[in-house]
Amino acid sequence: LLTAALSRIQAARPLNAVVSLNDGAQAQAQAVQARVDRGEALPLAGVPILVKDNINVSGTATTCGSRILATYVSPYTATAAARLQQAGAVIVGKANMDEFAMGSSTESSAHGPALNPWDEARVSGGSSGGSAVAVAAGLTPVALGSDTGGSVRQPASFCGVYGLKPTYGRVSRSGLVAYASSLDQIGPFAHTAQDLALLMNVLAGHDPLDATSLHAPPAFATVTADDLRGLRVGVIQESLGGNTPGVDATLQATLDALRGAGAQVAEVSLPELKYAIAAYYLIAMPEASSNLARFDGMVYGARVSGSDVTEAMTLTRERGFGPEVQRRILIGTYALSSGYYDAYYSKAMKVRRLIADRFAQAFGQFDVLVTPTSPFPAFRRGEKTSDPLAMYAADVDTVAINLAGLPALSVPAGFETVDGVRLPVGIQFIAPALQDERLVRLAGGLE
Ligand code: GLN
């Protein structure tokens, strides 16, 4: 399996999905073989996996798609990655990503963009673009990404695979390089609901190394279409305007399939969602500005020397961080500064509470909520790189879920043909907190 994955990775190099290989993979595969020979039952025995390059794996490079970490080698392994290895999986390498997970296209990576396997002129989505491409192009059967505002779900929808953002606290963040700590979650990419269930049963569970980790043992399984009978599905009205025709058609076809299986489908309005993008960026950027203060050239990664320590730190950050990361540190610092804090950060936190409360209210009436994952399929490379606001607006359907800490799954549900090319379209299902299992069962039912 490892040899097959490595040759697929080699053949797919032009897609730029993989940024480094794990030198220890061969030895790990042999160690797994020895465990299997001893009679150990391992749920992921020998399964090759790529993980996003912001997840630490001991002895491997962890660059976070940034020049500032170009020479950084992880001294320890993230809990999520360690759990995979414990279950017999072999981490073969690291997947490309937007720099520090900031972006929606994987174009801000210092390694260059990951290309969409359906149309190489288009973006993979982001920020976990490399992981989505890896699964879509068959480099590894599953992969890990991280989702702060849509970074697992949106690239999954652009590449035509499943992408799950678990309930905040369900999967340990220990060893995930922080972007916005109150929003970040590690999540899996896969081709089938069965594979999602298999992975989540390994990944989820309490971890004493993450203070926000929840005590909620995983119980993932998949079911048949029969179980969709009576399921109450709420279609979020605020997501209905502004989609491309193919996205609208895919949503309608999905709703028809649900009705056909006996689900009850109705519309629901969550008016506060129109403030989600503004609130999200006013929370994510301040948290990022604080989290990224540690990259000052003193402890981690590259250092540019200067005549004194201040100059060394300034030059290191100036040359090490790309333009999008610098923009966010500046905006985040501004929003947190005295005099502006009340107008921006504090207000955004109040909107966050209102959004979470509105979701909770909707779940009084519905078992799951549904929206498209993105208003459009994969856009062209370069289309949004000079317009940060257009790039931020691409997250309109995904960010509110992170603000509320909820689980959400992007399901590959259809296609839209653009300029003669078939592009995948994803539909997003949202469940109440800790009901991640419901999403995977629903996906199994739709298959
Ligand atoms: N595109 C969003 C952002 O740039 C989400 C990124 C993510 O989920 N990591 O912040």
Coordinates of C-alpha atoms and ligand atoms in Angstrom, one line a residue:
L1 CA 0.0 0.0 0.0
L2 CA 2.8 2.4 0.9
T3 CA 4.6 1.7 -2.4
A4 CA 1.4 2.3 -4.3
A5 CA 0.8 5.6 -2.6
L6 CA 4.4 6.7 -3.2
S7 CA 4.2 6.0 -6.8
R8 CA 0.8 7.8 -7.1
I9 CA 2.3 10.8 -5.3
Q10 CA 5.2 10.7 -7.7
A11 CA 3.0 10.5 -10.8
A12 CA 0.8 13.4 -9.5
R13 CA 3.6 15.8 -8.7
P14 CA 2.3 18.4 -11.1
L15 CA -0.8 18.8 -8.9
N16 CA 1.5 20.1 -6.1
A17 CA -0.7 18.4 -3.4
V18 CA 2.2 17.1 -1.4
V19 CA 5.0 19.3 0.1
S20 CA 7.1 16.7 1.8
L21 CA 7.5 13.0 2.3
N22 CA 8.0 11.2 5.6
D23 CA 11.4 9.5 5.6
G24 CA 10.3 7.2 8.3
A25 CA 7.2 5.9 6.5
Q26 CA 8.9 2.6 5.3
A27 CA 10.1 1.7 8.8
Q28 CA 6.6 2.6 10.2
A29 CA 4.9 0.3 7.6
Q30 CA 7.2 -2.5 8.6
A31 CA 6.4 -1.9 12.3
V32 CA 2.7 -2.1 11.5
Q33 CA 3.3 -5.3 9.6
A34 CA 5.1 -6.7 12.7
R35 CA 2.1 -5.7 14.9
V36 CA -0.3 -7.4 12.5
D37 CA 1.9 -10.5 12.4
R38 CA 1.7 -10.6 16.2
G39 CA -2.1 -10.8 15.9
E40 CA -3.0 -7.2 16.8
A41 CA -6.3 -6.1 15.2
L42 CA -5.6 -2.6 13.8
P43 CA -8.5 -0.7 12.3
L44 CA -6.2 1.2 9.8
A45 CA -3.5 -1.4 9.3
G46 CA -1.1 -0.1 6.6
V47 CA -3.4 2.6 5.4
P48 CA -1.3 5.4 3.8
I49 CA -2.4 8.9 4.9
L50 CA -1.3 12.4 4.1
V51 CA -1.8 15.1 6.7
K52 CA -2.0 18.9 6.3
D53 CA 1.3 20.6 6.8
N54 CA 0.2 22.3 10.0
I55 CA -0.1 19.0 11.9
N56 CA 3.1 18.0 13.6
V57 CA 4.6 14.6 13.0
S58 CA 7.8 13.9 14.9
G59 CA 10.9 14.1 12.7
T60 CA 9.1 15.5 9.7
A61 CA 9.1 19.1 8.3
T62 CA 6.1 21.2 9.3
T63 CA 6.1 24.3 7.3
C64 CA 2.5 25.5 7.5
G65 CA 3.0 26.6 3.9
S66 CA 5.2 29.4 5.1
R67 CA 8.8 30.5 4.5
I68 CA 9.2 31.3 8.2
L69 CA 9.0 27.6 9.0
A70 CA 10.9 26.4 5.9
T71 CA 13.6 24.7 8.0
Y72 CA 11.4 23.6 11.0
V73 CA 11.3 19.9 12.0
S74 CA 8.7 18.7 14.5
P75 CA 10.0 17.4 17.8
Y76 CA 6.7 15.7 18.6
T77 CA 3.6 14.3 17.0
A78 CA 0.1 15.8 17.2
T79 CA -2.5 13.7 19.1
A80 CA -4.6 13.2 16.0
A81 CA -1.7 11.9 13.9
A82 CA -0.5 9.8 16.8
R83 CA -3.9 8.2 17.1
L84 CA -3.8 7.3 13.4
Q85 CA -0.4 5.8 13.8
Q86 CA -1.5 3.8 16.8
A87 CA -4.4 2.4 14.7
G88 CA -1.9 1.2 12.1
A89 CA -2.0 4.1 9.6
V90 CA 1.2 5.2 7.9
I91 CA 1.7 8.9 7.5
V92 CA 3.4 9.2 4.1
G93 CA 3.9 12.9 4.0
K94 CA 2.5 16.4 4.4
A95 CA -0.2 18.1 2.2
N96 CA 0.0 21.6 0.7
M97 CA -2.0 24.4 2.3
D98 CA -2.6 28.2 2.4
E99 CA 0.1 29.8 4.5
F100 CA -0.9 29.2 8.2
A101 CA -4.3 28.1 6.9
M102 CA -5.3 31.6 5.8
G103 CA -7.1 31.4 2.6
S104 CA -9.7 29.7 0.5
S105 CA -7.7 28.5 -2.5
T106 CA -4.2 27.2 -1.4
E107 CA -2.7 30.0 -3.5
S108 CA -1.1 31.7 -0.5
S109 CA 1.2 28.7 0.0
A110 CA 4.9 29.4 -0.1
H111 CA 5.1 26.1 -2.0
G112 CA 2.9 27.4 -4.8
P113 CA -0.8 26.4 -5.4
A114 CA -2.2 22.9 -5.3
L115 CA -4.1 22.4 -8.6
N116 CA -7.7 21.1 -8.9
P117 CA -7.5 17.6 -10.5
W118 CA -10.8 18.2 -12.3
D119 CA -9.4 21.3 -14.1
E120 CA -5.8 22.3 -13.4
A121 CA -6.6 25.9 -14.3
R122 CA -8.8 26.1 -11.2
V123 CA -8.1 26.2 -7.5
S124 CA -8.2 23.2 -5.2
G125 CA -10.1 25.3 -2.6
G126 CA -8.5 25.9 0.7
S127 CA -6.9 26.2 3.0
S128 CA -6.6 22.4 3.2
G129 CA -6.3 22.2 -0.7
G130 CA -3.5 19.6 -0.8
S131 CA -5.4 17.1 1.4
A132 CA -8.5 17.4 -0.8
V133 CA -6.5 17.0 -4.0
A134 CA -4.7 14.0 -2.5
V135 CA -7.9 12.1 -1.8
A136 CA -9.7 13.3 -5.0
A137 CA -6.7 12.2 -7.2
G138 CA -6.3 8.9 -5.3
L139 CA -2.8 9.6 -3.8
T140 CA -4.0 8.3 -0.5
P141 CA -7.5 7.0 0.3
V142 CA -8.0 9.5 3.2
A143 CA -6.3 12.6 4.5
L144 CA -6.4 15.1 7.3
G145 CA -7.0 18.8 7.1
S146 CA -7.9 21.6 9.5
D147 CA -11.1 23.7 9.4
T148 CA -11.2 27.2 11.0
G149 CA -13.9 28.7 8.7
G150 CA -14.4 26.1 6.0
S151 CA -10.9 24.8 5.2
V152 CA -11.9 21.2 5.1
R153 CA -15.4 21.5 3.7
Q154 CA -14.8 24.0 0.9
P155 CA -11.8 22.2 -0.7
A156 CA -13.7 18.9 -0.3
S157 CA -16.6 20.4 -2.3
F158 CA -14.3 21.8 -5.0
C159 CA -12.5 18.5 -5.4
G160 CA -15.6 16.1 -5.1
V161 CA -14.9 14.3 -1.9
Y162 CA -16.3 14.2 1.7
G163 CA -14.9 16.7 4.2
L164 CA -16.0 16.7 7.8
K165 CA -15.5 19.5 10.3
P166 CA -16.2 17.9 13.7
T167 CA -17.8 19.6 16.8
Y168 CA -15.3 21.9 18.4
G169 CA -13.5 19.8 21.0
R170 CA -14.2 16.5 19.4
V171 CA -10.8 16.0 17.9
S172 CA -7.7 17.1 19.9
R173 CA -5.9 20.2 18.6
S174 CA -2.7 19.3 20.5
G175 CA 0.1 19.5 17.9
L176 CA -2.1 21.4 15.3
V177 CA -0.3 24.7 14.7
A178 CA -2.9 27.3 15.9
Y179 CA -4.5 29.8 13.5
A180 CA -7.6 30.8 15.5
S181 CA -7.7 28.6 18.5
S182 CA -11.4 29.1 19.3
L183 CA -12.4 28.0 15.8
D184 CA -9.8 25.4 14.7
Q185 CA -10.7 21.7 14.3
I186 CA -8.9 18.9 12.6
G187 CA -11.1 17.0 10.2
P188 CA -10.9 14.1 7.7
F189 CA -11.3 13.9 3.9
A190 CA -12.6 10.6 2.4
H191 CA -14.4 9.0 -0.6
T192 CA -17.1 7.2 1.4
A193 CA -19.2 7.6 4.6
Q194 CA -17.7 4.3 5.8
D195 CA -14.2 5.7 5.6
L196 CA -15.3 8.8 7.5
A197 CA -16.7 6.6 10.2
L198 CA -13.6 4.5 10.4
L199 CA -11.4 7.5 10.7
M200 CA -13.5 9.4 13.2
N201 CA -13.7 6.4 15.5
V202 CA -9.9 6.6 15.7
L203 CA -9.6 10.4 15.8
A204 CA -12.3 11.5 18.2
G205 CA -12.1 11.3 22.0
H206 CA -10.8 13.1 25.0
D207 CA -7.1 14.3 25.1
P208 CA -5.6 15.7 28.3
L209 CA -3.1 17.7 26.2
D210 CA -5.9 19.9 24.8
A211 CA -7.8 21.9 27.4
T212 CA -10.8 22.3 25.1
S213 CA -11.0 18.6 24.4
L214 CA -14.4 17.0 25.2
H215 CA -15.3 13.8 26.9
A216 CA -17.4 12.3 24.1
P217 CA -16.4 8.8 23.0
P218 CA -17.0 8.3 19.2
A219 CA -19.7 5.9 18.0
F220 CA -19.6 6.4 14.2
A221 CA -21.5 4.0 11.9
T222 CA -23.2 4.2 8.6
V223 CA -26.7 3.2 7.7
T224 CA -29.0 2.6 4.7
A225 CA -31.5 5.0 3.2
D226 CA -34.3 3.6 5.4
D227 CA -32.9 5.6 8.3
L228 CA -33.6 8.9 6.6
R229 CA -37.4 8.4 7.1
G230 CA -38.8 11.1 9.3
L231 CA -35.5 13.0 9.4
R232 CA -36.4 16.7 9.8
V233 CA -34.2 18.7 7.4
G234 CA -34.1 22.6 7.5
V235 CA -32.9 24.4 4.4
I236 CA -31.3 27.6 5.5
Q237 CA -33.0 30.4 3.5
E238 CA -30.1 32.8 3.8
S239 CA -28.0 30.5 1.7
L240 CA -30.5 30.3 -1.2
G241 CA -29.7 33.5 -3.1
G242 CA -26.6 34.1 -5.1
N243 CA -25.6 30.5 -6.0
T244 CA -24.6 29.4 -9.5
P245 CA -27.3 27.4 -11.4
G246 CA -25.4 24.1 -11.0
V247 CA -25.1 24.6 -7.2
D248 CA -28.9 25.4 -6.9
A249 CA -29.7 22.4 -9.1
T250 CA -27.5 20.1 -6.9
L251 CA -29.1 21.4 -3.8
Q252 CA -32.6 20.7 -5.2
A253 CA -31.6 17.2 -6.4
T254 CA -30.3 16.5 -2.9
L255 CA -33.5 17.7 -1.3
D256 CA -35.5 15.6 -3.7
A257 CA -33.4 12.5 -2.8
L258 CA -34.0 13.2 0.9
R259 CA -37.8 13.6 0.4
G260 CA -37.7 10.4 -1.7
A261 CA -36.2 8.6 1.3
G262 CA -38.9 9.9 3.6
A263 CA -37.3 12.9 5.1
Q264 CA -39.3 16.1 5.9
V265 CA -37.8 19.1 4.2
A266 CA -38.7 22.7 5.1
E267 CA -37.1 26.1 4.9
V268 CA -35.8 27.9 8.0
S269 CA -34.5 31.5 8.4
L270 CA -31.4 32.3 10.5
P271 CA -31.2 36.1 9.9
E272 CA -28.0 36.7 11.9
L273 CA -26.1 34.7 9.4
K274 CA -25.7 37.8 7.2
Y275 CA -23.2 39.0 9.9
A276 CA -21.2 35.8 9.9
I277 CA -18.4 36.8 7.5
A278 CA -17.7 40.1 9.3
A279 CA -17.8 38.5 12.8
Y280 CA -15.7 35.5 11.7
Y281 CA -12.8 37.7 10.3
L282 CA -13.0 40.0 13.3
I283 CA -12.4 37.0 15.6
A284 CA -10.1 34.9 13.4
M285 CA -7.6 37.7 12.7
P286 CA -7.2 38.9 16.3
E287 CA -6.6 35.3 17.4
A288 CA -4.1 34.8 14.6
S289 CA -2.3 38.0 15.4
S290 CA -1.8 36.7 19.0
N291 CA -1.0 33.1 18.0
L292 CA 1.6 34.1 15.4
A293 CA 3.5 36.3 17.8
R294 CA 5.5 33.2 18.7
F295 CA 7.2 33.2 15.2
D296 CA 9.8 35.8 15.9
G297 CA 12.9 34.0 14.8
M298 CA 14.0 33.3 18.4
V299 CA 12.6 29.8 19.0
Y300 CA 11.1 28.4 15.8
G301 CA 12.3 28.1 12.3
A302 CA 14.3 30.6 10.2
R303 CA 16.0 33.7 11.7
V304 CA 17.1 36.7 9.7
S305 CA 19.9 38.3 11.7
G306 CA 19.9 42.1 12.5
S307 CA 21.9 44.6 14.4
D308 CA 19.8 44.0 17.5
V309 CA 17.0 41.7 18.6
T310 CA 14.2 44.0 17.5
E311 CA 15.7 44.3 14.0
A312 CA 16.2 40.6 13.8
M313 CA 12.6 39.9 14.8
T314 CA 11.3 42.6 12.4
L315 CA 13.3 41.3 9.4
T316 CA 12.4 37.6 10.2
R317 CA 8.7 38.4 10.3
E318 CA 8.9 40.8 7.3
R319 CA 10.6 38.2 5.1
G320 CA 9.2 35.0 6.6
F321 CA 5.4 35.8 6.4
G322 CA 3.7 36.3 3.1
P323 CA 1.4 39.2 2.3
E324 CA -1.9 37.6 3.4
V325 CA -0.5 36.6 6.8
Q326 CA 1.0 40.1 7.3
R327 CA -2.4 41.7 6.4
R328 CA -4.2 39.5 9.0
I329 CA -1.7 40.2 11.8
L330 CA -2.1 44.0 11.1
I331 CA -5.9 43.9 11.0
G332 CA -6.1 41.5 14.0
T333 CA -3.8 43.7 16.1
Y334 CA -5.8 46.8 15.1
A335 CA -9.1 45.1 16.1
L336 CA -7.7 44.2 19.5
S337 CA -6.1 47.6 20.3
S338 CA -7.5 49.8 23.0
G339 CA -10.0 52.2 21.6
Y340 CA -11.1 49.8 18.8
Y341 CA -11.6 46.7 20.9
D342 CA -15.2 47.6 21.8
A343 CA -16.1 48.5 18.3
Y344 CA -14.7 45.4 16.6
Y345 CA -13.6 42.4 18.6
S346 CA -16.0 42.7 21.4
K347 CA -18.9 43.3 19.1
A348 CA -18.0 40.4 16.9
M349 CA -18.0 38.2 20.0
K350 CA -21.6 39.3 20.7
V351 CA -22.6 38.5 17.2
R352 CA -21.0 35.1 17.6
R353 CA -23.2 34.4 20.6
L354 CA -26.3 35.5 18.7
I355 CA -25.4 33.2 15.8
A356 CA -24.8 30.2 18.1
D357 CA -28.2 30.9 19.9
R358 CA -30.0 31.1 16.6
F359 CA -28.6 27.7 15.5
A360 CA -29.6 26.2 18.8
Q361 CA -33.1 27.5 18.3
A362 CA -33.3 26.0 14.8
F363 CA -32.3 22.6 16.1
G364 CA -35.4 22.7 18.3
Q365 CA -37.3 22.1 15.0
F366 CA -34.8 20.3 12.8
D367 CA -32.4 17.3 13.1
V368 CA -30.0 18.7 10.5
L369 CA -29.7 21.9 8.5
V370 CA -28.5 22.1 4.9
T371 CA -26.8 24.7 2.6
P372 CA -24.5 24.5 -0.3
T373 CA -20.9 24.2 0.9
S374 CA -20.0 27.1 -1.4
P375 CA -22.1 29.3 -3.7
F376 CA -20.0 28.3 -6.7
P377 CA -17.8 25.4 -7.8
A378 CA -13.9 25.8 -8.0
F379 CA -13.0 29.2 -9.4
R380 CA -10.1 30.0 -11.7
R381 CA -6.6 30.3 -10.3
G382 CA -5.7 34.0 -9.9
E383 CA -9.3 35.1 -10.1
K384 CA -9.5 36.3 -6.4
T385 CA -5.8 36.6 -5.4
S386 CA -5.8 40.4 -5.9
D387 CA -9.1 40.9 -4.1
P388 CA -8.9 39.8 -0.4
L389 CA -12.6 40.7 0.2
A390 CA -13.7 38.5 -2.7
M391 CA -11.6 35.6 -1.3
Y392 CA -13.1 36.1 2.2
A393 CA -16.6 36.2 0.8
A394 CA -16.1 32.7 -0.7
D395 CA -16.6 31.4 2.9
V396 CA -20.1 32.7 3.2
D397 CA -21.7 29.3 3.8
T398 CA -19.1 27.8 6.1
V399 CA -17.8 30.3 8.7
A400 CA -20.9 30.5 10.9
I401 CA -20.6 26.8 11.7
N402 CA -17.1 27.4 13.3
L403 CA -18.4 30.5 15.2
A404 CA -21.1 28.2 16.7
G405 CA -18.7 25.2 17.3
L406 CA -21.0 22.9 15.4
P407 CA -20.2 19.8 13.3
A408 CA -20.7 20.0 9.5
L409 CA -20.1 17.7 6.6
S410 CA -19.6 18.6 2.9
V411 CA -21.1 15.8 0.8
P412 CA -20.0 15.4 -2.9
A413 CA -23.5 15.7 -4.4
G414 CA -23.3 16.7 -8.0
F415 CA -21.6 18.6 -10.8
E416 CA -21.8 21.9 -12.7
T417 CA -20.4 22.1 -16.2
V418 CA -18.5 25.3 -16.7
D419 CA -16.8 26.0 -20.0
G420 CA -17.2 22.4 -21.0
V421 CA -15.6 21.0 -17.8
R422 CA -17.5 19.1 -15.2
L423 CA -16.8 20.5 -11.7
P424 CA -17.9 18.9 -8.5
V425 CA -20.5 20.6 -6.2
G426 CA -20.7 19.9 -2.5
I427 CA -23.7 20.2 -0.2
Q428 CA -23.2 21.0 3.5
F429 CA -25.1 19.3 6.3
I430 CA -25.0 20.8 9.8
A431 CA -25.9 19.0 13.0
P432 CA -26.2 20.0 16.7
A433 CA -23.1 20.0 18.8
L434 CA -21.8 16.4 19.5
Q435 CA -24.1 14.9 16.8
D436 CA -21.3 14.4 14.3
E437 CA -22.4 10.8 14.1
R438 CA -25.7 11.9 12.7
L439 CA -24.0 13.5 9.7
V440 CA -22.0 10.4 8.8
R441 CA -25.1 8.2 9.1
L442 CA -27.0 10.7 6.8
A443 CA -24.2 10.6 4.3
G444 CA -24.3 6.8 4.3
G445 CA -28.1 6.9 3.8
L446 CA -27.7 9.2 0.8
E447 CA -25.1 6.9 -0.8
Ligands
GLN1 N1 -10.9 30.9 4.3 C1 -11.0 31.0 5.7 C2 -9.9 31.9 6.2 O1 -9.1 32.3 5.4 C3 -11.0 29.7 6.4 C4 -9.7 29.1 6.5 C5 -9.7 27.9 7.4 O2 -10.7 27.3 7.7 N2 -8.5 27.6 7.9 O3 -9.8 32.2 7.3

